[in-house]
Coordinates of C-alpha atoms and ligand atoms in Angstrom, one line a residue:
M1 CA 94.7 90.8 133.9
L2 CA 96.7 93.7 132.2
Q3 CA 99.9 93.1 134.2
G4 CA 103.0 94.3 132.3
K5 CA 101.0 96.0 129.5
K6 CA 102.1 99.5 128.6
I7 CA 99.2 101.7 127.5
L8 CA 99.5 105.2 126.2
L9 CA 96.4 107.2 126.6
G10 CA 96.0 110.4 124.5
I11 CA 93.4 112.8 125.6
S12 CA 92.2 115.5 123.2
G13 CA 89.9 118.5 123.9
S14 CA 86.4 117.3 124.4
I15 CA 84.0 117.4 127.3
A16 CA 84.1 113.6 127.3
A17 CA 87.7 113.9 128.7
Y18 CA 86.2 113.4 132.2
K19 CA 85.5 109.8 131.2
S20 CA 89.2 109.3 130.6
I21 CA 89.9 109.8 134.2
S22 CA 87.8 106.7 135.0
L23 CA 89.5 104.9 132.1
V24 CA 93.0 105.5 133.7
R25 CA 91.7 104.2 137.0
L26 CA 90.2 101.1 135.5
L27 CA 93.4 100.3 133.5
I28 CA 95.7 100.9 136.5
K29 CA 93.4 98.7 138.7
Q30 CA 94.0 95.8 136.2
G31 CA 97.7 96.2 136.5
A32 CA 98.5 98.1 133.3
S33 CA 101.0 100.9 133.2
V34 CA 99.4 104.0 131.8
K35 CA 101.2 107.0 130.4
V36 CA 98.9 110.0 129.6
I37 CA 99.5 112.6 126.9
L38 CA 97.2 115.6 126.7
S39 CA 96.6 117.8 123.7
P40 CA 96.8 121.5 124.6
A41 CA 93.0 121.8 124.4
A42 CA 92.5 118.8 126.7
R43 CA 94.2 120.8 129.5
D44 CA 91.0 123.0 129.7
F45 CA 88.9 119.9 130.5
V46 CA 91.0 117.7 132.8
S47 CA 93.8 118.4 135.3
T48 CA 97.3 117.2 134.9
L49 CA 97.4 116.7 138.7
T50 CA 94.5 114.4 138.7
L51 CA 95.8 112.3 135.9
S52 CA 99.4 112.1 137.2
T53 CA 98.1 111.1 140.6
L54 CA 96.0 108.3 139.2
S55 CA 98.5 107.1 136.6
K56 CA 101.4 107.5 139.1
Q57 CA 103.4 108.9 136.2
E58 CA 104.2 112.3 134.8
V59 CA 101.6 113.5 132.4
L60 CA 103.0 114.8 129.1
S61 CA 101.6 117.6 127.0
D62 CA 104.2 120.0 125.7
L63 CA 106.0 119.2 122.4
F64 CA 108.6 121.9 123.1
D65 CA 109.6 120.5 126.4
E66 CA 113.0 119.1 125.6
A67 CA 112.6 115.7 127.3
S68 CA 109.1 115.1 125.8
W69 CA 110.3 116.0 122.3
A70 CA 113.1 113.5 122.4
N71 CA 110.7 110.9 123.9
H72 CA 107.8 110.9 121.5
V73 CA 109.3 108.4 119.1
M74 CA 110.1 106.0 122.0
L75 CA 106.6 106.4 123.5
G76 CA 104.8 104.9 120.5
R77 CA 107.5 102.3 120.0
S78 CA 107.7 100.9 123.5
S79 CA 104.0 100.9 124.2
D80 CA 101.7 97.9 123.6
L81 CA 98.7 100.0 122.7
F82 CA 97.9 103.7 122.1
I83 CA 94.3 104.8 122.9
I84 CA 93.2 108.3 122.0
A85 CA 90.1 108.9 124.0
P86 CA 88.3 111.2 123.6
L87 CA 89.1 111.9 120.0
S88 CA 87.9 115.4 119.1
C89 CA 87.0 116.5 115.6
N90 CA 90.1 118.7 115.5
T91 CA 92.5 116.0 116.6
L92 CA 90.8 113.6 114.2
A93 CA 91.3 116.0 111.2
K94 CA 95.0 116.6 112.2
M95 CA 95.7 112.9 112.5
A96 CA 94.0 112.1 109.2
H97 CA 96.2 114.7 107.4
G98 CA 99.5 114.2 109.2
L99 CA 99.6 117.5 111.1
C100 CA 102.1 117.6 114.0
D101 CA 101.7 120.7 116.1
N102 CA 101.6 119.0 119.5
L103 CA 103.1 116.1 121.4
L104 CA 100.0 113.9 121.1
L105 CA 100.1 114.2 117.3
A106 CA 103.9 113.7 117.1
T107 CA 103.5 110.6 119.1
Y108 CA 100.7 109.3 116.9
L109 CA 102.8 109.9 113.7
S110 CA 105.7 107.9 115.1
A111 CA 103.7 105.2 116.8
T112 CA 104.3 101.6 115.7
C113 CA 102.0 100.0 118.2
P114 CA 98.3 99.5 117.5
V115 CA 96.4 102.8 117.7
W116 CA 92.7 103.0 118.8
V117 CA 90.5 106.1 118.8
A118 CA 87.3 106.8 120.7
P119 CA 85.5 109.7 119.0
A120 CA 83.4 112.1 121.0
M121 CA 81.4 114.8 119.3
D122 CA 77.9 116.3 118.8
E123 CA 75.7 114.5 116.4
D124 CA 75.9 117.0 113.6
M125 CA 79.7 117.0 113.7
W126 CA 79.6 113.2 113.9
Q127 CA 77.4 113.0 110.8
H128 CA 79.4 115.5 108.8
P129 CA 81.0 114.0 105.7
T130 CA 84.4 115.3 106.7
T131 CA 84.2 113.3 109.9
K132 CA 83.3 110.2 108.0
T133 CA 86.1 110.7 105.5
N134 CA 88.7 111.4 108.2
L135 CA 87.7 108.3 110.2
N136 CA 87.9 106.2 107.1
L137 CA 91.4 107.6 106.5
L138 CA 92.4 106.5 110.0
R139 CA 90.9 103.1 109.4
S140 CA 92.9 102.8 106.2
F141 CA 96.1 103.5 108.2
G142 CA 95.2 100.5 110.3
N143 CA 93.8 102.4 113.3
Q144 CA 90.8 101.0 115.1
V145 CA 87.8 103.2 115.6
I146 CA 85.8 102.4 118.8
P147 CA 82.1 102.9 118.0
V148 CA 80.3 105.9 119.5
N149 CA 77.1 105.5 121.6
S150 CA 73.8 107.2 121.2
G151 CA 72.3 109.3 124.0
E152 CA 72.4 112.6 125.7
L153 CA 75.1 114.9 124.2
A154 CA 77.0 117.9 125.7
S155 CA 74.9 120.3 123.6
G156 CA 71.7 119.0 125.4
L157 CA 70.6 117.3 122.2
S158 CA 70.3 113.6 122.0
G159 CA 71.8 111.4 119.3
E160 CA 74.9 109.6 118.1
G161 CA 78.4 110.8 119.1
R162 CA 78.8 110.0 122.8
M163 CA 82.2 108.5 123.5
A164 CA 82.2 104.8 124.5
E165 CA 82.0 104.3 128.2
P166 CA 85.3 103.5 130.0
E167 CA 84.0 100.0 130.9
E168 CA 83.3 99.3 127.2
I169 CA 86.9 100.4 126.3
L170 CA 88.3 98.3 129.1
A171 CA 86.4 95.3 127.7
L172 CA 87.9 95.8 124.3
V173 CA 91.4 96.2 125.8
F174 CA 90.9 92.8 127.6
E175 CA 89.7 91.2 124.4
H176 CA 92.7 92.6 122.5
F177 CA 95.3 91.3 124.9
T178 CA 93.8 87.9 125.4
K179 CA 93.2 87.3 121.7
S180 CA 96.4 89.0 120.7
A181 CA 98.5 86.0 121.6
D182 CA 96.8 83.3 119.5
F183 CA 98.8 83.7 116.3
T184 CA 102.2 84.4 118.1
G185 CA 105.0 82.7 116.2
K186 CA 103.0 82.1 113.1
K187 CA 104.2 83.4 109.8
A188 CA 101.5 84.5 107.3
L189 CA 101.5 85.6 103.7
V190 CA 98.6 87.9 102.5
T191 CA 97.9 89.3 99.1
A192 CA 95.8 92.4 98.7
G193 CA 94.5 94.8 96.0
P194 CA 94.5 94.6 92.2
T195 CA 97.2 94.0 89.7
Y196 CA 97.9 96.3 86.7
E197 CA 98.9 94.7 83.5
P198 CA 100.6 97.2 81.2
I199 CA 99.5 97.7 77.6
D200 CA 101.9 100.5 76.8
P201 CA 103.7 103.1 79.0
V202 CA 100.4 104.9 79.6
R203 CA 97.7 102.2 79.8
F204 CA 97.0 99.1 81.8
I205 CA 94.4 96.4 82.4
G206 CA 93.2 96.6 86.0
N207 CA 90.2 96.2 88.3
H208 CA 88.4 98.0 91.0
S209 CA 89.9 96.2 94.0
S210 CA 90.9 98.6 96.8
G211 CA 92.9 96.0 98.9
K212 CA 91.0 97.0 102.0
M213 CA 89.9 93.4 102.8
G214 CA 93.5 92.1 102.5
V215 CA 94.9 94.9 104.6
A216 CA 92.3 94.3 107.3
I217 CA 93.3 90.6 107.3
A218 CA 97.0 91.5 107.6
L219 CA 96.3 93.8 110.5
E220 CA 94.1 91.3 112.3
L221 CA 96.8 88.6 112.0
A222 CA 99.6 91.0 113.1
N223 CA 97.5 92.3 116.0
R224 CA 97.2 88.7 117.2
G225 CA 100.9 88.1 117.1
A226 CA 101.7 86.8 113.6
F227 CA 104.5 88.0 111.4
V228 CA 102.8 89.0 108.1
D229 CA 104.3 89.4 104.7
L230 CA 101.8 91.6 102.8
I231 CA 102.1 91.6 99.1
A232 CA 100.1 94.7 97.9
G233 CA 99.0 95.6 94.5
P234 CA 99.0 99.2 93.2
G235 CA 96.8 101.9 94.9
V236 CA 96.5 100.0 98.2
Q237 CA 96.5 102.2 101.3
L238 CA 99.4 100.6 103.2
P239 CA 99.1 99.9 106.9
R240 CA 101.8 100.6 109.4
H241 CA 102.4 97.8 111.9
P242 CA 105.6 96.4 113.4
G243 CA 104.4 92.8 112.6
I244 CA 103.7 93.6 108.9
S245 CA 106.4 93.7 106.2
I246 CA 105.1 95.0 102.9
Q247 CA 106.2 94.4 99.4
S248 CA 104.5 96.5 96.8
V249 CA 104.0 95.0 93.4
S250 CA 102.3 96.0 90.2
T251 CA 101.7 93.0 87.9
A252 CA 100.4 89.5 88.4
K253 CA 103.9 88.2 87.5
Q254 CA 105.5 90.3 90.2
M255 CA 102.8 89.2 92.7
F256 CA 103.4 85.6 91.8
D257 CA 107.2 85.9 92.2
A258 CA 106.8 87.6 95.6
C259 CA 104.5 84.9 96.8
N260 CA 106.5 82.1 95.4
S261 CA 109.7 83.2 97.1
R262 CA 108.0 83.4 100.5
F263 CA 105.5 80.6 100.5
Q264 CA 107.7 77.8 101.8
E265 CA 108.5 79.7 105.0
V266 CA 104.9 80.5 106.0
D267 CA 102.3 78.6 108.0
L268 CA 99.4 80.3 106.5
A269 CA 98.6 82.1 103.2
I270 CA 95.5 84.2 102.5
M271 CA 95.1 85.2 98.9
S272 CA 92.7 88.1 98.8
A273 CA 94.1 90.0 95.8
A274 CA 92.1 90.4 92.7
V275 CA 94.8 89.2 90.3
A276 CA 94.4 89.8 86.6
D277 CA 93.7 86.5 84.8
Y278 CA 95.1 87.8 81.5
T279 CA 98.0 90.1 80.6
P280 CA 98.9 91.7 77.2
E281 CA 101.1 89.4 75.2
T282 CA 103.5 92.3 74.4
V283 CA 103.9 95.7 76.0
A284 CA 104.3 98.5 73.5
E285 CA 107.4 100.5 74.2
E286 CA 105.8 103.7 73.0
K287 CA 102.3 105.0 73.6
I288 CA 99.9 103.3 71.1
K289 CA 98.4 105.9 68.8
K290 CA 94.7 105.5 67.8
T291 CA 93.9 104.6 64.2
A292 CA 90.8 104.9 62.1
G293 CA 89.6 101.3 62.9
G294 CA 89.2 99.3 66.0
M295 CA 92.0 97.6 67.9
D296 CA 92.7 94.0 68.9
L297 CA 94.7 93.3 72.0
K298 CA 96.2 89.8 72.3
L299 CA 96.2 88.6 75.9
T300 CA 97.9 85.6 77.5
K301 CA 97.0 83.9 80.7
T302 CA 98.7 84.9 84.0
K303 CA 99.7 82.3 86.5
D304 CA 97.0 81.5 89.0
I305 CA 98.9 82.2 92.2
L306 CA 96.4 80.5 94.5
K307 CA 96.5 77.4 92.3
E308 CA 100.3 77.3 92.1
L309 CA 100.6 77.6 95.9
G310 CA 97.9 74.9 96.2
Q311 CA 100.2 72.5 94.3
M312 CA 103.2 73.3 96.5
K313 CA 101.3 73.2 99.8
S314 CA 102.6 70.9 102.5
S315 CA 100.4 69.3 105.1
R316 CA 101.4 71.8 107.8
Q317 CA 100.4 74.8 105.7
V318 CA 96.9 76.4 105.5
L319 CA 95.9 78.0 102.3
V320 CA 92.9 80.3 102.0
G321 CA 91.5 81.8 98.8
F322 CA 88.7 84.2 98.0
A323 CA 86.0 83.9 95.3
L324 CA 84.4 87.0 94.0
E325 CA 81.2 86.0 92.1
T326 CA 78.3 87.6 90.4
N327 CA 76.2 84.4 89.8
N328 CA 76.2 80.7 90.7
E329 CA 78.1 81.8 93.7
R330 CA 78.1 78.5 95.8
A331 CA 79.0 76.2 92.9
N332 CA 81.8 78.5 91.7
A333 CA 83.2 78.9 95.2
L334 CA 83.2 75.1 95.7
Q335 CA 84.8 74.5 92.3
K336 CA 87.6 77.0 93.2
L337 CA 88.2 75.3 96.6
E338 CA 88.6 72.0 94.8
S339 CA 90.5 73.0 91.7
K340 CA 93.0 75.3 93.6
N341 CA 93.5 72.8 96.4
A342 CA 92.7 75.5 99.0
D343 CA 91.7 74.7 102.6
L344 CA 89.1 77.4 102.8
I345 CA 87.4 79.6 100.2
V346 CA 85.9 82.9 101.3
L347 CA 83.0 83.8 99.0
N348 CA 81.8 87.4 98.4
S349 CA 79.0 88.0 96.0
L350 CA 78.5 91.3 94.1
Q351 CA 74.8 90.5 94.4
D352 CA 74.9 91.2 98.1
Q353 CA 74.3 94.6 99.4
G354 CA 77.3 95.8 101.5
A355 CA 79.8 93.6 99.6
G356 CA 82.0 94.8 96.8
F357 CA 84.8 96.9 95.6
G358 CA 86.0 99.9 97.7
L359 CA 83.3 99.5 100.4
D360 CA 84.2 99.5 104.1
T361 CA 81.9 96.5 104.6
N362 CA 81.7 93.0 103.3
K363 CA 79.4 89.9 103.5
I364 CA 81.0 86.5 103.3
T365 CA 80.4 82.8 103.3
V366 CA 83.3 80.5 104.0
F367 CA 83.5 76.9 102.6
D368 CA 85.9 74.2 103.8
R369 CA 86.9 70.9 102.3
S370 CA 84.6 68.8 104.6
G371 CA 81.6 70.5 103.0
Q372 CA 80.9 72.8 105.9
E373 CA 79.9 76.4 105.1
E374 CA 79.5 79.4 107.5
K375 CA 77.6 82.5 106.5
F376 CA 78.2 85.8 108.1
P377 CA 76.1 89.0 108.0
V378 CA 77.3 92.4 106.6
K379 CA 80.0 93.7 108.8
S380 CA 82.9 96.2 108.6
K381 CA 85.9 94.8 106.8
S382 CA 87.9 94.7 110.1
E383 CA 85.2 92.7 111.7
V384 CA 85.1 90.4 108.7
A385 CA 88.8 89.9 109.0
A386 CA 88.4 89.0 112.6
D387 CA 85.7 86.4 111.7
I388 CA 88.0 84.9 109.0
I389 CA 91.0 84.7 111.4
D390 CA 88.8 83.3 114.2
L391 CA 87.5 80.6 111.9
I392 CA 91.0 79.7 110.7
H393 CA 92.1 79.4 114.3
K394 CA 89.1 77.2 115.2
K395 CA 89.5 74.9 112.2
F396 CA 93.3 74.5 112.0
Y397 CA 95.0 75.7 115.2
E398 CA 92.8 74.5 118.1
Ligands
CTP1 N1 93.8 84.2 92.1 C1 95.2 84.1 92.1 N2 95.8 84.3 90.9 C2 95.1 84.6 89.8 C3 93.7 84.7 89.8 C4 93.1 84.5 91.0 O1 95.8 83.9 93.1 N3 95.8 84.7 88.6 C5 93.2 83.9 93.5 C6 92.5 85.1 94.1 O2 93.4 85.9 94.9 C7 91.4 84.5 94.9 C8 91.1 83.3 94.1 O3 92.2 83.0 93.2 O4 91.9 84.0 96.1 C9 89.8 83.4 93.2 O5 89.9 84.5 92.4 P1 88.7 84.9 91.5 O6 89.1 86.2 90.7 O7 87.4 84.9 92.2 O8 88.7 83.7 90.5 P2 89.5 83.2 89.2 O9 90.2 82.0 89.6 O10 90.2 84.4 88.6 O11 88.3 82.8 88.3 P3 87.2 83.6 87.5 O12 87.8 85.0 87.3 O13 87.0 82.8 86.3 O14 86.0 83.7 88.4

């Protein structure tokens, strides 16, 4: 089942490291090639001999060994997947902040393949705000966090923080490699984040969009084999993935130009950016000084990118838009589907708990042109991205 797949397994210092021994066995049994890298602390928990015997390969752990040092860039480039299991609090913090004092971290920083982490820690550490912040940073870099389990912990206490079982990780690996082929050869265009419309050299009109939803969509598509052009507005945490090429833009006009020049080549376009509808008619060259009275700002309409692409769309292309609404959600979404000639509209309502700007979760309803609608519960943005891409696959590519 995993024949020919090259998996890198990073093990950091946690009592859960014993589970990684089983994970190596399970992966090897399925035909994968497994290369193990230990953090220095992991060597206190598992033996190099056990892991090299099971993986049938040399186990790496020392950054200052000449061969390993030269190798670390190639390791993360030539592998299909890098799993760090268990992920200790210490390694998590170092990964989140770019520290590079061992081979596992150097390999992580240079990895271009998908990276997954399976945290393992006591419940109090798991609940600490630093842990949550660091995991969110990893998610924002495009890494996938494998959920922890609840149960008995090394401290003797019971609660959340147990590393996922090797069999659960294996099931995710299977799913990843079977799904990962279904967008191979497809080209996609994705927009993400806000646009900033300058008023003067200091000020702009913008919005609260974080771009997390668009980035999650780009990553999902790339993980499933697509080549993705991601057009990202300002402030978006950019992902790293060999299948994603990124163009950063600032204004609605720049975003339109970037989309317009690429649209004809793509099979699929997903417009998740929160594009400004209006832009200042003129941009002051110097900072505008305040005066005694009020101030009028004259705005002109920007181009509606989704609508423009809808007019250019050919029958082989799939065009997906978003609708962010605060009221009359269904009617507004359907009106956008029609007027912009999109194939699908993904609705998120600010009325819904768990949906909105900057959150890591979203709640969506998707409408198509035949009048069908599909509602989904609140999920993480990466799960929502998977739902959207699954639906696109089912409706247009099966
Ligand atoms: N959109 C776009 N270009 C614009 C405005 C919106 O491409 N200038 C796209 C968004 O990326 C999204 C969809 O149109 O896919 C709907 O965006 P939304 O802000 O919900 O709607 P608007 O069309 O701007 O309408 P309104 O603000 O009146 O709700």
